[in-house]
């Protein structure tokens, strides 16, 4: 019987956190250019003034024309730190929480009573890491091509951005968008891990008779499909919260609402339902490969580190 558990069955517990860290790095390398386009679309296509992009390709072309490939990786430094730490905590806390719950609830397949609480808890924890790093990332990303930000107010790098934010807005300023991030991560990861675990379990059942010679290839395919579909499900479910977060974190007005639902109401009034899903194209285009890479890298890293999948 194929078990849904992917926890640590032996060895030091830090290894699973290390595997998550490696997965986070892979996610940034593959997904950051798409994320830059997404943030640009969310910022420009939900405001009344400034350049409006026709779609993600138009936005990407503008960035490449004006800044080259480097422009697509604007803000990546904070992403490597944030995503590495976040991914380490997410996979580590999720797996260990799931093991703890599975000790009390016996199940031979994916069990929502185990998966959802574990995912919500791990997502809620990582939101406190992601909020400040994503604030820096987003403020760096909205600079450059077609930006309405005066040059005198731009940041020279992520450290400069973080220090200026702390100096002008205090500690609460660096955590702007915290509520939106908390909701996005807790709800989104409940969806992600539910889809990932269910697809992985179903595919392993279908492939259980695969020959040993093809087992590695089968595992790779399962990781790509289950991780990719989980990522698409995550962003399809919580993109409006992400749009609200981007607006809260990049708006220069210190009195701008920090309530994501009030911000979404304002966006809907100005740009309709399409505004609430600004950046949908590059987000979905990023979701499958970036999350597939995260899962495949995570599972491969666990094998290298000697963590047995159960």
mmCIF file of C-alpha atoms in Angstrom:
data_model
loop_
_atom_site.group_PDB
_atom_site.id
_atom_site.type_symbol
_atom_site.label_atom_id
_atom_site.label_comp_id
_atom_site.label_asym_id
_atom_site.label_seq_id
_atom_site.Cartn_x
_atom_site.Cartn_y
_atom_site.Cartn_z
ATOM 1 C CA UNK A 1 0.000 0.000 0.000
ATOM 2 C CA UNK A 2 1.334 3.454 -0.910
ATOM 3 C CA UNK A 3 1.350 5.779 2.057
ATOM 4 C CA UNK A 4 0.717 9.514 1.752
ATOM 5 C CA UNK A 5 3.360 10.273 4.361
ATOM 6 C CA UNK A 6 6.637 11.787 3.177
ATOM 7 C CA UNK A 7 8.109 12.478 6.572
ATOM 8 C CA UNK A 8 11.443 11.630 8.109
ATOM 9 C CA UNK A 9 11.717 8.010 9.002
ATOM 10 C CA UNK A 10 15.298 8.127 10.217
ATOM 11 C CA UNK A 11 18.256 10.475 10.604
ATOM 12 C CA UNK A 12 18.535 13.970 12.100
ATOM 13 C CA UNK A 13 15.460 16.148 11.735
ATOM 14 C CA UNK A 14 17.461 19.099 10.385
ATOM 15 C CA UNK A 15 17.896 17.215 7.091
ATOM 16 C CA UNK A 16 14.320 17.844 6.012
ATOM 17 C CA UNK A 17 14.740 21.567 6.648
ATOM 18 C CA UNK A 18 17.913 21.479 4.537
ATOM 19 C CA UNK A 19 16.027 19.727 1.726
ATOM 20 C CA UNK A 20 13.372 22.447 1.890
ATOM 21 C CA UNK A 21 16.053 25.138 1.681
ATOM 22 C CA UNK A 22 17.449 23.604 -1.511
ATOM 23 C CA UNK A 23 13.927 23.418 -2.973
ATOM 24 C CA UNK A 24 13.417 27.126 -2.253
ATOM 25 C CA UNK A 25 16.551 28.080 -4.182
ATOM 26 C CA UNK A 26 15.352 26.064 -7.193
ATOM 27 C CA UNK A 27 11.972 27.810 -7.020
ATOM 28 C CA UNK A 28 13.532 31.292 -7.185
ATOM 29 C CA UNK A 29 15.863 30.435 -10.074
ATOM 30 C CA UNK A 30 12.991 29.201 -12.225
ATOM 31 C CA UNK A 31 10.109 31.316 -10.973
ATOM 32 C CA UNK A 32 11.443 34.812 -10.204
ATOM 33 C CA UNK A 33 11.216 36.260 -13.747
ATOM 34 C CA UNK A 34 7.536 35.271 -13.888
ATOM 35 C CA UNK A 35 7.036 36.794 -10.434
ATOM 36 C CA UNK A 36 8.545 40.117 -11.540
ATOM 37 C CA UNK A 37 6.088 40.285 -14.457
ATOM 38 C CA UNK A 38 3.229 39.374 -12.110
ATOM 39 C CA UNK A 39 4.079 42.138 -9.641
ATOM 40 C CA UNK A 40 4.436 44.703 -12.449
ATOM 41 C CA UNK A 41 1.013 43.758 -13.830
ATOM 42 C CA UNK A 42 -0.571 43.913 -10.385
ATOM 43 C CA UNK A 43 0.905 47.342 -9.694
ATOM 44 C CA UNK A 44 0.306 49.002 -13.069
ATOM 45 C CA UNK A 45 -2.975 47.413 -14.195
ATOM 46 C CA UNK A 46 -4.867 48.147 -10.980
ATOM 47 C CA UNK A 47 -3.992 51.852 -10.678
ATOM 48 C CA UNK A 48 -5.624 54.732 -12.513
ATOM 49 C CA UNK A 49 -2.395 56.301 -13.783
ATOM 50 C CA UNK A 50 0.704 55.090 -15.597
ATOM 51 C CA UNK A 51 1.461 52.483 -18.249
ATOM 52 C CA UNK A 52 -1.040 49.642 -18.682
ATOM 53 C CA UNK A 53 0.252 46.338 -20.003
ATOM 54 C CA UNK A 54 -1.743 44.329 -22.546
ATOM 55 C CA UNK A 55 -0.612 41.041 -21.028
ATOM 56 C CA UNK A 56 2.344 39.295 -19.425
ATOM 57 C CA UNK A 57 4.277 39.031 -22.687
ATOM 58 C CA UNK A 58 3.941 42.774 -23.293
ATOM 59 C CA UNK A 59 5.230 43.463 -19.775
ATOM 60 C CA UNK A 60 8.141 41.022 -20.118
ATOM 61 C CA UNK A 61 9.094 42.498 -23.497
ATOM 62 C CA UNK A 62 9.130 46.026 -22.012
ATOM 63 C CA UNK A 63 11.414 44.890 -19.172
ATOM 64 C CA UNK A 64 13.795 43.043 -21.503
ATOM 65 C CA UNK A 65 13.910 45.998 -23.897
ATOM 66 C CA UNK A 66 14.772 48.496 -21.166
ATOM 67 C CA UNK A 67 16.736 46.456 -18.613
ATOM 68 C CA UNK A 68 17.625 43.126 -20.168
ATOM 69 C CA UNK A 69 17.437 39.784 -18.341
ATOM 70 C CA UNK A 70 18.721 41.461 -15.172
ATOM 71 C CA UNK A 71 15.445 43.397 -14.976
ATOM 72 C CA UNK A 72 13.479 40.152 -14.702
ATOM 73 C CA UNK A 73 15.589 39.203 -11.668
ATOM 74 C CA UNK A 74 15.121 42.558 -9.918
ATOM 75 C CA UNK A 75 14.607 41.876 -6.204
ATOM 76 C CA UNK A 76 15.899 38.292 -6.495
ATOM 77 C CA UNK A 77 18.429 38.707 -3.677
ATOM 78 C CA UNK A 78 15.711 39.060 -1.039
ATOM 79 C CA UNK A 79 13.785 36.228 -2.713
ATOM 80 C CA UNK A 80 16.711 33.807 -2.345
ATOM 81 C CA UNK A 81 16.873 34.618 1.367
ATOM 82 C CA UNK A 82 13.119 34.650 1.910
ATOM 83 C CA UNK A 83 12.220 31.651 -0.249
ATOM 84 C CA UNK A 84 15.133 29.582 1.019
ATOM 85 C CA UNK A 85 14.209 30.147 4.660
ATOM 86 C CA UNK A 86 10.467 29.965 3.931
ATOM 87 C CA UNK A 87 10.726 26.737 1.958
ATOM 88 C CA UNK A 88 12.903 25.184 4.646
ATOM 89 C CA UNK A 89 10.343 25.999 7.335
ATOM 90 C CA UNK A 90 7.330 25.113 5.170
ATOM 91 C CA UNK A 91 8.421 21.593 4.252
ATOM 92 C CA UNK A 92 10.030 20.899 7.618
ATOM 93 C CA UNK A 93 7.103 22.065 9.768
ATOM 94 C CA UNK A 94 4.513 20.513 7.444
ATOM 95 C CA UNK A 95 6.174 17.077 7.481
ATOM 96 C CA UNK A 96 6.788 17.018 11.222
ATOM 97 C CA UNK A 97 3.285 18.278 12.059
ATOM 98 C CA UNK A 98 1.819 15.658 9.738
ATOM 99 C CA UNK A 99 3.853 12.901 11.399
ATOM 100 C CA UNK A 100 2.624 14.027 14.798
ATOM 101 C CA UNK A 101 -1.017 13.927 13.678
ATOM 102 C CA UNK A 102 -0.563 10.618 11.876
ATOM 103 C CA UNK A 103 0.559 9.070 15.141
ATOM 104 C CA UNK A 104 -2.982 9.585 16.397
ATOM 105 C CA UNK A 105 -5.018 9.199 13.185
ATOM 106 C CA UNK A 106 -4.246 6.046 11.207
ATOM 107 C CA UNK A 107 -4.735 6.379 7.459
ATOM 108 C CA UNK A 108 -3.458 4.449 4.442
ATOM 109 C CA UNK A 109 -4.035 7.356 2.031
ATOM 110 C CA UNK A 110 -4.299 11.154 1.997
ATOM 111 C CA UNK A 111 -6.420 12.301 4.941
ATOM 112 C CA UNK A 112 -7.697 15.892 4.967
ATOM 113 C CA UNK A 113 -7.877 15.774 8.781
ATOM 114 C CA UNK A 114 -4.073 15.444 8.733
ATOM 115 C CA UNK A 115 -3.073 17.368 5.607
ATOM 116 C CA UNK A 116 -5.128 20.561 6.026
ATOM 117 C CA UNK A 117 -4.215 21.366 9.678
ATOM 118 C CA UNK A 118 -0.539 20.628 8.935
ATOM 119 C CA UNK A 119 -0.576 22.840 5.837
ATOM 120 C CA UNK A 120 -2.477 25.707 7.471
ATOM 121 C CA UNK A 121 -0.142 25.694 10.483
ATOM 122 C CA UNK A 122 3.053 25.624 8.397
ATOM 123 C CA UNK A 123 1.667 28.286 6.030
ATOM 124 C CA UNK A 124 0.754 30.560 8.925
ATOM 125 C CA UNK A 125 4.248 30.262 10.428
ATOM 126 C CA UNK A 126 6.093 31.065 7.193
ATOM 127 C CA UNK A 127 3.936 34.142 6.532
ATOM 128 C CA UNK A 128 5.916 35.973 9.233
ATOM 129 C CA UNK A 129 9.125 35.268 7.295
ATOM 130 C CA UNK A 130 7.669 35.989 3.868
ATOM 131 C CA UNK A 131 5.970 39.302 4.654
ATOM 132 C CA UNK A 132 9.106 41.465 5.143
ATOM 133 C CA UNK A 133 11.143 39.733 2.433
ATOM 134 C CA UNK A 134 8.297 40.019 -0.077
ATOM 135 C CA UNK A 135 7.775 43.675 0.813
ATOM 136 C CA UNK A 136 11.410 44.363 -0.110
ATOM 137 C CA UNK A 137 11.125 42.190 -3.228
ATOM 138 C CA UNK A 138 7.947 43.892 -4.445
ATOM 139 C CA UNK A 139 9.284 47.404 -3.836
ATOM 140 C CA UNK A 140 12.399 46.531 -5.820
ATOM 141 C CA UNK A 141 10.367 44.946 -8.627
ATOM 142 C CA UNK A 142 8.069 47.943 -9.204
ATOM 143 C CA UNK A 143 11.102 50.163 -9.813
ATOM 144 C CA UNK A 144 12.724 50.337 -13.227
ATOM 145 C CA UNK A 145 10.718 49.998 -16.450
ATOM 146 C CA UNK A 146 7.571 52.200 -16.612
ATOM 147 C CA UNK A 147 7.800 53.013 -12.900
ATOM 148 C CA UNK A 148 5.960 56.065 -11.575
ATOM 149 C CA UNK A 149 8.317 56.180 -8.579
ATOM 150 C CA UNK A 150 10.542 59.303 -8.606
ATOM 151 C CA UNK A 151 14.247 58.481 -8.961
ATOM 152 C CA UNK A 152 14.933 60.256 -5.681
ATOM 153 C CA UNK A 153 12.725 57.686 -3.935
ATOM 154 C CA UNK A 154 14.210 54.557 -5.507
ATOM 155 C CA UNK A 155 16.305 51.985 -3.670
ATOM 156 C CA UNK A 156 19.840 50.975 -4.603
ATOM 157 C CA UNK A 157 19.322 47.410 -3.403
ATOM 158 C CA UNK A 158 17.344 45.185 -1.011
ATOM 159 C CA UNK A 159 19.344 46.231 2.063
ATOM 160 C CA UNK A 160 18.818 49.907 1.246
ATOM 161 C CA UNK A 161 15.097 49.230 0.781
ATOM 162 C CA UNK A 162 14.790 47.436 4.118
ATOM 163 C CA UNK A 163 16.743 50.110 6.017
ATOM 164 C CA UNK A 164 14.797 53.015 4.477
ATOM 165 C CA UNK A 165 11.501 51.271 5.206
ATOM 166 C CA UNK A 166 12.479 50.714 8.835
ATOM 167 C CA UNK A 167 13.688 54.304 9.147
ATOM 168 C CA UNK A 168 10.583 55.913 7.645
ATOM 169 C CA UNK A 169 7.842 53.466 8.669
ATOM 170 C CA UNK A 170 9.238 51.615 11.646
ATOM 171 C CA UNK A 171 8.962 47.885 12.370
ATOM 172 C CA UNK A 172 5.255 47.879 11.513
ATOM 173 C CA UNK A 173 6.147 49.234 8.077
ATOM 174 C CA UNK A 174 8.320 46.240 7.208
ATOM 175 C CA UNK A 175 5.338 44.021 8.043
ATOM 176 C CA UNK A 176 2.863 45.876 5.822
ATOM 177 C CA UNK A 177 0.646 43.331 4.102
ATOM 178 C CA UNK A 178 0.997 40.870 6.974
ATOM 179 C CA UNK A 179 -2.703 39.979 7.119
ATOM 180 C CA UNK A 180 -2.893 39.363 3.374
ATOM 181 C CA UNK A 181 0.284 37.242 3.498
ATOM 182 C CA UNK A 182 -1.039 35.240 6.469
ATOM 183 C CA UNK A 183 -4.318 34.473 4.703
ATOM 184 C CA UNK A 184 -2.628 33.710 1.382
ATOM 185 C CA UNK A 185 -0.118 31.282 2.873
ATOM 186 C CA UNK A 186 -2.412 29.455 5.297
ATOM 187 C CA UNK A 187 -5.281 29.010 2.819
ATOM 188 C CA UNK A 188 -3.055 28.550 -0.223
ATOM 189 C CA UNK A 189 -0.889 25.851 1.329
ATOM 190 C CA UNK A 190 -3.970 23.950 2.493
ATOM 191 C CA UNK A 191 -4.978 23.812 -1.178
ATOM 192 C CA UNK A 192 -1.428 23.094 -2.399
ATOM 193 C CA UNK A 193 -0.696 20.150 -0.127
ATOM 194 C CA UNK A 194 -4.212 18.692 -0.527
ATOM 195 C CA UNK A 195 -3.790 18.601 -4.309
ATOM 196 C CA UNK A 196 -0.131 17.501 -4.145
ATOM 197 C CA UNK A 197 -0.761 14.619 -1.734
ATOM 198 C CA UNK A 198 -3.889 13.402 -3.580
ATOM 199 C CA UNK A 199 -2.303 13.509 -7.047
ATOM 200 C CA UNK A 200 0.918 11.915 -5.785
ATOM 201 C CA UNK A 201 -0.978 9.095 -4.055
ATOM 202 C CA UNK A 202 -3.201 8.415 -7.082
ATOM 203 C CA UNK A 203 -0.273 8.396 -9.505
ATOM 204 C CA UNK A 204 1.793 6.059 -7.328
ATOM 205 C CA UNK A 205 -1.157 3.646 -7.231
ATOM 206 C CA UNK A 206 -1.340 3.739 -11.019
ATOM 207 C CA UNK A 207 2.416 3.220 -11.360
ATOM 208 C CA UNK A 208 2.930 0.694 -8.564
ATOM 209 C CA UNK A 209 3.615 -2.081 -11.078
ATOM 210 C CA UNK A 210 6.270 -0.064 -12.934
ATOM 211 C CA UNK A 211 9.516 -1.976 -13.302
ATOM 212 C CA UNK A 212 12.437 -1.110 -11.032
ATOM 213 C CA UNK A 213 14.382 0.085 -14.097
ATOM 214 C CA UNK A 214 11.837 2.860 -14.671
ATOM 215 C CA UNK A 215 11.142 3.717 -11.022
ATOM 216 C CA UNK A 216 13.395 6.809 -11.021
ATOM 217 C CA UNK A 217 11.730 8.186 -14.156
ATOM 218 C CA UNK A 218 8.276 7.426 -12.734
ATOM 219 C CA UNK A 219 9.090 9.245 -9.485
ATOM 220 C CA UNK A 220 10.331 12.250 -11.477
ATOM 221 C CA UNK A 221 7.102 12.354 -13.478
ATOM 222 C CA UNK A 222 4.979 12.066 -10.335
ATOM 223 C CA UNK A 223 6.920 14.909 -8.694
ATOM 224 C CA UNK A 224 6.565 17.184 -11.725
ATOM 225 C CA UNK A 225 2.831 16.621 -12.166
ATOM 226 C CA UNK A 226 1.820 16.595 -8.479
ATOM 227 C CA UNK A 227 3.973 19.627 -7.624
ATOM 228 C CA UNK A 228 2.948 21.541 -10.746
ATOM 229 C CA UNK A 229 -0.777 20.955 -10.261
ATOM 230 C CA UNK A 230 -0.475 21.830 -6.577
ATOM 231 C CA UNK A 231 1.140 25.145 -7.510
ATOM 232 C CA UNK A 232 -1.554 25.977 -10.072
ATOM 233 C CA UNK A 233 -4.252 25.171 -7.488
ATOM 234 C CA UNK A 234 -2.523 27.359 -4.862
ATOM 235 C CA UNK A 235 -2.409 30.474 -7.030
ATOM 236 C CA UNK A 236 -5.828 29.953 -8.587
ATOM 237 C CA UNK A 237 -7.293 29.951 -5.072
ATOM 238 C CA UNK A 238 -5.481 32.940 -3.533
ATOM 239 C CA UNK A 239 -4.404 35.294 -6.343
ATOM 240 C CA UNK A 240 -6.802 38.111 -5.293
ATOM 241 C CA UNK A 241 -5.188 38.116 -1.831
ATOM 242 C CA UNK A 242 -1.785 38.366 -3.507
ATOM 243 C CA UNK A 243 -2.961 41.327 -5.620
ATOM 244 C CA UNK A 244 -4.149 43.076 -2.449
ATOM 245 C CA UNK A 245 -0.817 42.315 -0.756
ATOM 246 C CA UNK A 246 1.151 43.834 -3.632
ATOM 247 C CA UNK A 247 -0.927 47.024 -3.515
ATOM 248 C CA UNK A 248 -0.592 47.331 0.276
ATOM 249 C CA UNK A 249 3.166 46.780 0.227
ATOM 250 C CA UNK A 250 3.997 49.062 -2.719
ATOM 251 C CA UNK A 251 1.654 51.984 -2.105
ATOM 252 C CA UNK A 252 3.718 54.953 -0.863
ATOM 253 C CA UNK A 253 0.819 56.380 1.171
ATOM 254 C CA UNK A 254 1.397 55.404 4.849
ATOM 255 C CA UNK A 255 -2.348 55.740 5.469
ATOM 256 C CA UNK A 256 -3.284 53.321 2.671
ATOM 257 C CA UNK A 257 -5.562 50.568 3.996
ATOM 258 C CA UNK A 258 -3.890 47.382 5.203
ATOM 259 C CA UNK A 259 -7.162 45.439 5.158
ATOM 260 C CA UNK A 260 -6.919 43.132 2.108
ATOM 261 C CA UNK A 261 -10.689 42.970 1.675
ATOM 262 C CA UNK A 262 -11.048 46.751 1.650
ATOM 263 C CA UNK A 263 -8.206 46.956 -0.883
ATOM 264 C CA UNK A 264 -9.864 44.325 -3.089
ATOM 265 C CA UNK A 265 -13.114 46.277 -2.914
ATOM 266 C CA UNK A 266 -11.254 49.383 -4.128
ATOM 267 C CA UNK A 267 -9.502 47.424 -6.896
ATOM 268 C CA UNK A 268 -12.817 45.945 -8.029
ATOM 269 C CA UNK A 269 -14.318 49.437 -8.150
ATOM 270 C CA UNK A 270 -11.428 50.748 -10.284
ATOM 271 C CA UNK A 271 -10.577 47.758 -12.490
ATOM 272 C CA UNK A 272 -13.382 45.220 -12.066
ATOM 273 C CA UNK A 273 -12.935 41.484 -11.489
ATOM 274 C CA UNK A 274 -10.060 41.480 -13.977
ATOM 275 C CA UNK A 275 -8.137 43.800 -11.638
ATOM 276 C CA UNK A 276 -8.553 41.343 -8.752
ATOM 277 C CA UNK A 277 -6.859 38.708 -10.910
ATOM 278 C CA UNK A 278 -4.148 40.992 -12.340
ATOM 279 C CA UNK A 279 -1.061 38.968 -13.194
ATOM 280 C CA UNK A 280 -3.023 35.723 -13.659
ATOM 281 C CA UNK A 281 -1.177 34.757 -16.876
ATOM 282 C CA UNK A 282 2.422 34.919 -15.614
ATOM 283 C CA UNK A 283 1.326 33.564 -12.227
ATOM 284 C CA UNK A 284 -0.119 30.381 -13.704
ATOM 285 C CA UNK A 285 2.770 30.159 -16.207
ATOM 286 C CA UNK A 286 5.160 30.325 -13.240
ATOM 287 C CA UNK A 287 3.143 28.125 -10.883
ATOM 288 C CA UNK A 288 3.555 24.821 -12.685
ATOM 289 C CA UNK A 289 7.316 24.819 -13.437
ATOM 290 C CA UNK A 290 8.354 26.590 -10.217
ATOM 291 C CA UNK A 291 6.383 24.287 -7.919
ATOM 292 C CA UNK A 292 7.273 21.208 -9.947
ATOM 293 C CA UNK A 293 10.934 22.195 -9.512
ATOM 294 C CA UNK A 294 10.403 22.713 -5.780
ATOM 295 C CA UNK A 295 8.840 19.279 -5.263
ATOM 296 C CA UNK A 296 11.284 17.393 -7.499
ATOM 297 C CA UNK A 297 14.262 19.136 -5.861
ATOM 298 C CA UNK A 298 12.864 18.537 -2.367
ATOM 299 C CA UNK A 299 12.243 14.844 -2.977
ATOM 300 C CA UNK A 300 15.637 14.393 -4.665
ATOM 301 C CA UNK A 301 17.418 16.250 -1.839
ATOM 302 C CA UNK A 302 15.733 14.015 0.742
ATOM 303 C CA UNK A 303 16.968 10.923 -1.097
ATOM 304 C CA UNK A 304 20.522 12.308 -1.223
ATOM 305 C CA UNK A 305 20.329 13.159 2.500
ATOM 306 C CA UNK A 306 19.149 9.636 3.305
ATOM 307 C CA UNK A 307 15.570 10.500 4.244
ATOM 308 C CA UNK A 308 13.344 7.577 3.340
ATOM 309 C CA UNK A 309 9.898 8.245 1.817
ATOM 310 C CA UNK A 310 7.255 6.146 3.456
#
